[in-house]
Amino acid sequence: MSENNKKKERPTFLMMVYMWLFVLVALVNIVGITSQNLYQSIFPFFIVSLLNIVLVALLILQALKTESVREQRLSIIYLIAVVIIAAVSFFRYLAMQA
């Protein structure tokens, strides 16, 4: 094996930005899920939902645009995680409204 194959490939700058956006959006969603009064009105839930939608769109575009299989996989993993967190956040909002 050559020296280049042994080294771990670093993610691109764009993927690192998406990773930090994912962490930020996940934290906002978790705060919304655990909070007792954040989702009492529609406005905070709207902002959180908008963040989720923007991140999902960016991750879909990244997965379709990139030619690196590793980055496609990473984008899809982030996408699945955001969808799960957004669904939990949505059901928490519905439970608080009932």
mmCIF file of C-alpha atoms in Angstrom:
data_model
loop_
_atom_site.group_PDB
_atom_site.id
_atom_site.type_symbol
_atom_site.label_atom_id
_atom_site.label_comp_id
_atom_site.label_asym_id
_atom_site.label_seq_id
_atom_site.Cartn_x
_atom_site.Cartn_y
_atom_site.Cartn_z
ATOM 1 C CA MET A 1 0.000 0.000 0.000
ATOM 2 C CA SER A 2 1.187 3.445 -0.705
ATOM 3 C CA GLU A 3 1.669 6.151 1.888
ATOM 4 C CA ASN A 4 -1.343 8.117 0.626
ATOM 5 C CA ASN A 5 -3.766 5.217 1.086
ATOM 6 C CA LYS A 6 -2.726 4.745 4.704
ATOM 7 C CA LYS A 7 -3.546 8.317 5.681
ATOM 8 C CA LYS A 8 -7.069 9.128 6.710
ATOM 9 C CA GLU A 9 -8.779 11.451 4.294
ATOM 10 C CA ARG A 10 -9.861 14.705 5.929
ATOM 11 C CA PRO A 11 -13.359 15.950 5.202
ATOM 12 C CA THR A 12 -13.623 18.985 2.994
ATOM 13 C CA PHE A 13 -14.249 22.394 4.494
ATOM 14 C CA LEU A 14 -17.860 22.305 3.283
ATOM 15 C CA MET A 15 -18.505 18.997 5.043
ATOM 16 C CA MET A 16 -17.004 20.394 8.233
ATOM 17 C CA VAL A 17 -19.349 23.392 7.973
ATOM 18 C CA TYR A 18 -22.288 21.012 7.484
ATOM 19 C CA MET A 19 -21.126 19.011 10.502
ATOM 20 C CA TRP A 20 -21.164 22.128 12.705
ATOM 21 C CA LEU A 21 -24.548 23.166 11.280
ATOM 22 C CA PHE A 22 -25.813 19.675 12.075
ATOM 23 C CA VAL A 23 -24.542 19.956 15.662
ATOM 24 C CA LEU A 24 -26.149 23.403 16.043
ATOM 25 C CA VAL A 25 -29.500 22.285 14.622
ATOM 26 C CA ALA A 26 -29.452 19.099 16.705
ATOM 27 C CA LEU A 27 -28.812 21.110 19.885
ATOM 28 C CA VAL A 28 -31.633 23.518 19.062
ATOM 29 C CA ASN A 29 -33.968 20.585 18.454
ATOM 30 C CA ILE A 30 -32.928 18.851 21.678
ATOM 31 C CA VAL A 31 -33.501 22.061 23.646
ATOM 32 C CA GLY A 32 -36.944 22.327 22.049
ATOM 33 C CA ILE A 33 -37.744 18.703 22.866
ATOM 34 C CA THR A 34 -36.656 18.922 26.502
ATOM 35 C CA SER A 35 -38.053 22.391 27.207
ATOM 36 C CA GLN A 36 -41.381 22.610 28.944
ATOM 37 C CA ASN A 37 -42.420 25.932 27.463
ATOM 38 C CA LEU A 38 -40.400 26.620 24.304
ATOM 39 C CA TYR A 39 -43.030 25.163 21.983
ATOM 40 C CA GLN A 40 -45.977 26.873 23.671
ATOM 41 C CA SER A 41 -46.281 29.228 20.697
ATOM 42 C CA ILE A 42 -45.867 28.576 16.995
ATOM 43 C CA PHE A 43 -43.023 31.042 16.380
ATOM 44 C CA PRO A 44 -40.173 29.110 18.090
ATOM 45 C CA PHE A 45 -41.345 25.897 16.462
ATOM 46 C CA PHE A 46 -41.449 27.657 13.088
ATOM 47 C CA ILE A 47 -37.830 28.833 13.490
ATOM 48 C CA VAL A 48 -36.657 25.335 14.499
ATOM 49 C CA SER A 49 -38.555 23.799 11.581
ATOM 50 C CA LEU A 50 -37.028 26.307 9.190
ATOM 51 C CA LEU A 51 -33.542 25.386 10.427
ATOM 52 C CA ASN A 52 -34.360 21.713 9.903
ATOM 53 C CA ILE A 53 -35.631 22.307 6.369
ATOM 54 C CA VAL A 54 -32.603 24.380 5.367
ATOM 55 C CA LEU A 55 -30.165 21.796 6.713
ATOM 56 C CA VAL A 56 -32.003 18.922 5.023
ATOM 57 C CA ALA A 57 -31.953 20.792 1.704
ATOM 58 C CA LEU A 58 -28.236 21.545 2.030
ATOM 59 C CA LEU A 59 -27.437 17.930 2.870
ATOM 60 C CA ILE A 60 -29.486 16.622 -0.059
ATOM 61 C CA LEU A 61 -27.702 19.003 -2.422
ATOM 62 C CA GLN A 62 -24.324 17.990 -1.014
ATOM 63 C CA ALA A 63 -25.103 14.286 -1.383
ATOM 64 C CA LEU A 64 -26.179 14.794 -4.993
ATOM 65 C CA LYS A 65 -23.396 17.214 -5.913
ATOM 66 C CA THR A 66 -20.306 15.534 -4.499
ATOM 67 C CA GLU A 67 -18.449 12.798 -6.291
ATOM 68 C CA SER A 68 -16.758 11.444 -3.182
ATOM 69 C CA VAL A 69 -18.494 8.313 -1.934
ATOM 70 C CA ARG A 70 -17.296 9.054 1.594
ATOM 71 C CA GLU A 71 -18.887 12.516 1.572
ATOM 72 C CA GLN A 72 -22.104 11.138 0.080
ATOM 73 C CA ARG A 73 -22.319 8.591 2.882
ATOM 74 C CA LEU A 74 -21.597 11.227 5.514
ATOM 75 C CA SER A 75 -24.248 13.548 4.037
ATOM 76 C CA ILE A 76 -26.810 10.749 4.050
ATOM 77 C CA ILE A 77 -25.991 9.839 7.660
ATOM 78 C CA TYR A 78 -26.417 13.488 8.722
ATOM 79 C CA LEU A 79 -29.625 13.665 6.680
ATOM 80 C CA ILE A 80 -31.127 10.613 8.384
ATOM 81 C CA ALA A 81 -30.170 11.962 11.810
ATOM 82 C CA VAL A 82 -31.731 15.375 11.101
ATOM 83 C CA VAL A 83 -34.935 13.756 9.832
ATOM 84 C CA ILE A 84 -35.217 11.641 12.997
ATOM 85 C CA ILE A 85 -34.532 14.600 15.302
ATOM 86 C CA ALA A 86 -36.995 16.783 13.344
ATOM 87 C CA ALA A 87 -39.686 14.092 13.590
ATOM 88 C CA VAL A 88 -39.197 13.792 17.348
ATOM 89 C CA SER A 89 -39.322 17.582 17.640
ATOM 90 C CA PHE A 90 -42.523 17.705 15.567
ATOM 91 C CA PHE A 91 -44.254 15.062 17.680
ATOM 92 C CA ARG A 92 -43.153 16.867 20.843
ATOM 93 C CA TYR A 93 -44.721 20.042 19.479
ATOM 94 C CA LEU A 94 -47.956 18.195 18.727
ATOM 95 C CA ALA A 95 -47.991 16.678 22.215
ATOM 96 C CA MET A 96 -47.522 20.097 23.809
ATOM 97 C CA GLN A 97 -50.382 21.557 21.781
ATOM 98 C CA ALA A 98 -52.845 18.829 22.761
#
